[in-house]
Structures are given as structure tokens and as C-alpha cells.
Amino acid sequence: MKKKVNRWFDKVVAALLTWLGIAATGCSLSTEYGVPHADYILRGKVTRADTQEPIEGIRVAVGDGGYHADTLYTDANGEYRRMYLLPPQSIKVEDVDGAAGGGSFAPDSLRVTSEHLVDIELGEGWYSGTYGITADFALKQQDGEH
């Protein structure tokens, strides 16, 4: 008989604690799915510092602050562009083909901050919108080249 009372008492206490737990939340149970997100469009142009002519084939390494990096290359107009789901943290440009691409250029880099972000389109709800990041570089020729 004592075991029956203990089981009954355990069930009542469990039900009471469950009810109090739900009542403490105000009975307003809502679930939202997703996380806030935005789109980031990175674009830029790489030119010669002395003549402002575009440089083709420059490697653009885009870092996300962790172990991942994305590699882009400039086109015939010296331009690069890519969309990201997280804002890039760093951008490093370097000449990987040496004199074959019109000269040997010194590398350059940029640490991306919130000051570089420009609103393109405002979002609503979980979507924060689209932001643009423009990173132009004017590369100087390596020492010994003219």
C-alpha cells in the first residue's frame, strides 16, 4: 500500500511541477525558426598605382576570420566580385604570375570593419538586408621594376 501511495504522490508532484513550469512562462509558447542573416556583396578593382591601368590575374584572398579563405582572381578589367553570407574579415591581394602579367606587383591587404559596409537594400524580419563592401587596390611595382 505504501508503494502505491508513493507512486501516486510522485505522479502528482511531477504533474504539479510541470504545470507550474508552463504557467511560469505565461502560457505564451511560440517558436520561431531561423536566425538573423544578411547578404554581403564584395567588389573591387585592382589597378597599377602609377598608371591606374587595371591588372588582370591578381589573386584576391578573402578571409572570414577563421580558418576559411576564398580565392578570387581579377578579370581583364581588374575587377572582382562575389556574394557572401557572412561579412569578409580580411582581403589580401597579391601578384601570383610575376612579370608575366605586366609586371611584378607588391602585395596589399585590408582589414574589413563596419565602416566598409554600405546599405544596399534594407531587409525585414530575420533578413537584415544586403550590404556592399568595395575594396579597391592600387598596387605598386616591386623594387627593381619600372
GROMACS .gro file of C-alpha atoms in nm:
model
  146
    1MET     CA    1   0.000   0.000   0.000
    2LYS     CA    2   0.285   0.235   0.086
    3LYS     CA    3   0.442   0.183  -0.262
    4LYS     CA    4   0.111   0.267  -0.430
    5VAL     CA    5   0.084   0.593  -0.235
    6ASN     CA    6   0.446   0.684  -0.317
    7ARG     CA    7   0.390   0.625  -0.691
    8TRP     CA    8   0.068   0.825  -0.680
    9PHE     CA    9   0.240   1.105  -0.486
   10ASP     CA   10   0.534   1.108  -0.734
   11LYS     CA   11   0.294   1.143  -1.028
   12VAL     CA   12   0.104   1.428  -0.861
   13VAL     CA   13   0.425   1.614  -0.778
   14ALA     CA   14   0.558   1.565  -1.133
   15ALA     CA   15   0.232   1.691  -1.283
   16LEU     CA   16   0.224   1.988  -1.048
   17LEU     CA   17   0.584   2.087  -1.126
   18THR     CA   18   0.517   2.052  -1.498
   19TRP     CA   19   0.208   2.270  -1.474
   20LEU     CA   20   0.393   2.532  -1.269
   21GLY     CA   21   0.677   2.535  -1.520
   22ILE     CA   22   0.441   2.604  -1.809
   23ALA     CA   23   0.243   2.856  -1.605
   24ALA     CA   24   0.562   3.043  -1.522
   25THR     CA   25   0.620   3.111  -1.892
   26GLY     CA   26   0.291   3.293  -1.918
   27CYS     CA   27   0.135   3.021  -2.137
   28SER     CA   28   0.260   3.202  -2.442
   29LEU     CA   29   0.451   2.930  -2.622
   30SER     CA   30   0.577   3.048  -2.957
   31THR     CA   31   0.854   2.903  -3.164
   32GLU     CA   32   1.045   3.094  -3.427
   33TYR     CA   33   1.267   2.921  -3.676
   34GLY     CA   34   1.574   3.071  -3.837
   35VAL     CA   35   1.840   3.316  -3.742
   36PRO     CA   36   1.907   3.673  -3.845
   37HIS     CA   37   2.104   3.687  -4.169
   38ALA     CA   38   2.216   3.925  -4.441
   39ASP     CA   39   2.390   3.916  -4.779
   40TYR     CA   40   2.727   4.079  -4.835
   41ILE     CA   41   2.845   4.173  -5.184
   42LEU     CA   42   3.220   4.221  -5.208
   43ARG     CA   43   3.351   4.402  -5.512
   44GLY     CA   44   3.660   4.586  -5.606
   45LYS     CA   45   3.915   4.677  -5.867
   46VAL     CA   46   4.292   4.630  -5.874
   47THR     CA   47   4.494   4.881  -6.072
   48ARG     CA   48   4.854   4.988  -6.118
   49ALA     CA   49   4.941   5.269  -5.876
   50ASP     CA   50   5.141   5.462  -6.136
   51THR     CA   51   4.913   5.445  -6.443
   52GLN     CA   52   4.573   5.345  -6.295
   53GLU     CA   53   4.552   5.066  -6.558
   54PRO     CA   54   4.364   4.751  -6.448
   55ILE     CA   55   4.567   4.441  -6.362
   56GLU     CA   56   4.435   4.101  -6.467
   57GLY     CA   57   4.511   3.778  -6.280
   58ILE     CA   58   4.572   3.922  -5.933
   59ARG     CA   59   4.480   3.675  -5.658
   60VAL     CA   60   4.229   3.811  -5.406
   61ALA     CA   61   4.221   3.604  -5.084
   62VAL     CA   62   3.910   3.675  -4.876
   63GLY     CA   63   3.924   3.562  -4.513
   64ASP     CA   64   3.629   3.510  -4.281
   65GLY     CA   65   3.823   3.549  -3.957
   66GLY     CA   66   3.857   3.175  -3.907
   67TYR     CA   67   4.035   2.905  -4.096
   68HIS     CA   68   3.847   2.955  -4.421
   69ALA     CA   69   3.957   3.170  -4.709
   70ASP     CA   70   3.805   3.218  -5.051
   71THR     CA   71   4.022   3.289  -5.354
   72LEU     CA   72   3.914   3.513  -5.640
   73TYR     CA   73   4.110   3.642  -5.940
   74THR     CA   74   4.072   3.975  -6.114
   75ASP     CA   75   3.932   3.976  -6.468
   76ALA     CA   76   4.058   4.168  -6.773
   77ASN     CA   77   3.917   4.491  -6.625
   78GLY     CA   78   4.098   4.431  -6.294
   79GLU     CA   79   3.764   4.369  -6.119
   80TYR     CA   80   3.643   4.101  -5.879
   81ARG     CA   81   3.303   4.036  -5.723
   82ARG     CA   82   3.139   3.772  -5.505
   83MET     CA   83   2.841   3.742  -5.269
   84TYR     CA   84   2.887   3.607  -4.915
   85LEU     CA   85   2.655   3.506  -4.632
   86LEU     CA   86   2.899   3.632  -4.367
   87PRO     CA   87   3.093   3.957  -4.388
   88PRO     CA   88   3.453   3.911  -4.500
   89GLN     CA   89   3.708   3.995  -4.230
   90SER     CA   90   4.018   4.047  -4.439
   91ILE     CA   91   4.119   4.088  -4.804
   92LYS     CA   92   4.468   4.025  -4.934
   93VAL     CA   93   4.572   4.088  -5.294
   94GLU     CA   94   4.892   3.956  -5.446
   95ASP     CA   95   5.052   3.910  -5.785
   96VAL     CA   96   5.094   3.536  -5.841
   97ASP     CA   97   5.214   3.535  -6.203
   98GLY     CA   98   5.506   3.775  -6.157
   99ALA     CA   99   5.629   3.963  -6.463
  100ALA     CA  100   5.406   3.756  -6.695
  101GLY     CA  101   5.101   3.968  -6.607
  102GLY     CA  102   5.255   4.303  -6.696
  103GLY     CA  103   5.489   4.345  -6.404
  104SER     CA  104   5.564   4.216  -6.058
  105PHE     CA  105   5.350   4.397  -5.801
  106ALA     CA  106   5.383   4.427  -5.424
  107PRO     CA  107   5.101   4.264  -5.221
  108ASP     CA  108   4.848   4.469  -5.027
  109SER     CA  109   4.577   4.391  -4.773
  110LEU     CA  110   4.275   4.535  -4.597
  111ARG     CA  111   4.110   4.455  -4.264
  112VAL     CA  112   3.733   4.491  -4.319
  113THR     CA  113   3.544   4.683  -4.048
  114SER     CA  114   3.186   4.802  -4.012
  115GLU     CA  115   3.294   5.131  -4.169
  116HIS     CA  116   3.338   4.949  -4.502
  117LEU     CA  117   2.975   4.823  -4.506
  118VAL     CA  118   2.725   5.022  -4.711
  119ASP     CA  119   2.350   4.955  -4.703
  120ILE     CA  120   2.224   4.849  -5.043
  121GLU     CA  121   1.884   4.709  -4.951
  122LEU     CA  122   1.710   4.706  -4.615
  123GLY     CA  123   1.552   4.381  -4.505
  124GLU     CA  124   1.276   4.295  -4.263
  125GLY     CA  125   1.218   4.027  -4.005
  126TRP     CA  126   1.504   3.779  -3.984
  127TYR     CA  127   1.659   3.915  -4.304
  128SER     CA  128   1.875   4.218  -4.227
  129GLY     CA  129   1.924   4.318  -4.592
  130THR     CA  130   2.209   4.345  -4.839
  131TYR     CA  131   2.534   4.523  -4.769
  132GLY     CA  132   2.805   4.621  -5.011
  133ILE     CA  133   3.177   4.623  -4.948
  134THR     CA  134   3.401   4.796  -5.201
  135ALA     CA  135   3.772   4.729  -5.174
  136ASP     CA  136   3.985   4.886  -5.448
  137PHE     CA  137   4.362   4.842  -5.453
  138ALA     CA  138   4.634   5.035  -5.637
  139LEU     CA  139   4.940   4.811  -5.644
  140LYS     CA  140   5.293   4.941  -5.669
  141GLN     CA  141   5.555   4.762  -5.873
  142GLN     CA  142   5.813   4.562  -5.681
  143ASP     CA  143   6.155   4.719  -5.635
  144GLY     CA  144   6.374   4.687  -5.944
  145GLU     CA  145   6.081   4.712  -6.190
  146HIS     CA  146   5.977   5.024  -6.380
   0.00000   0.00000   0.00000
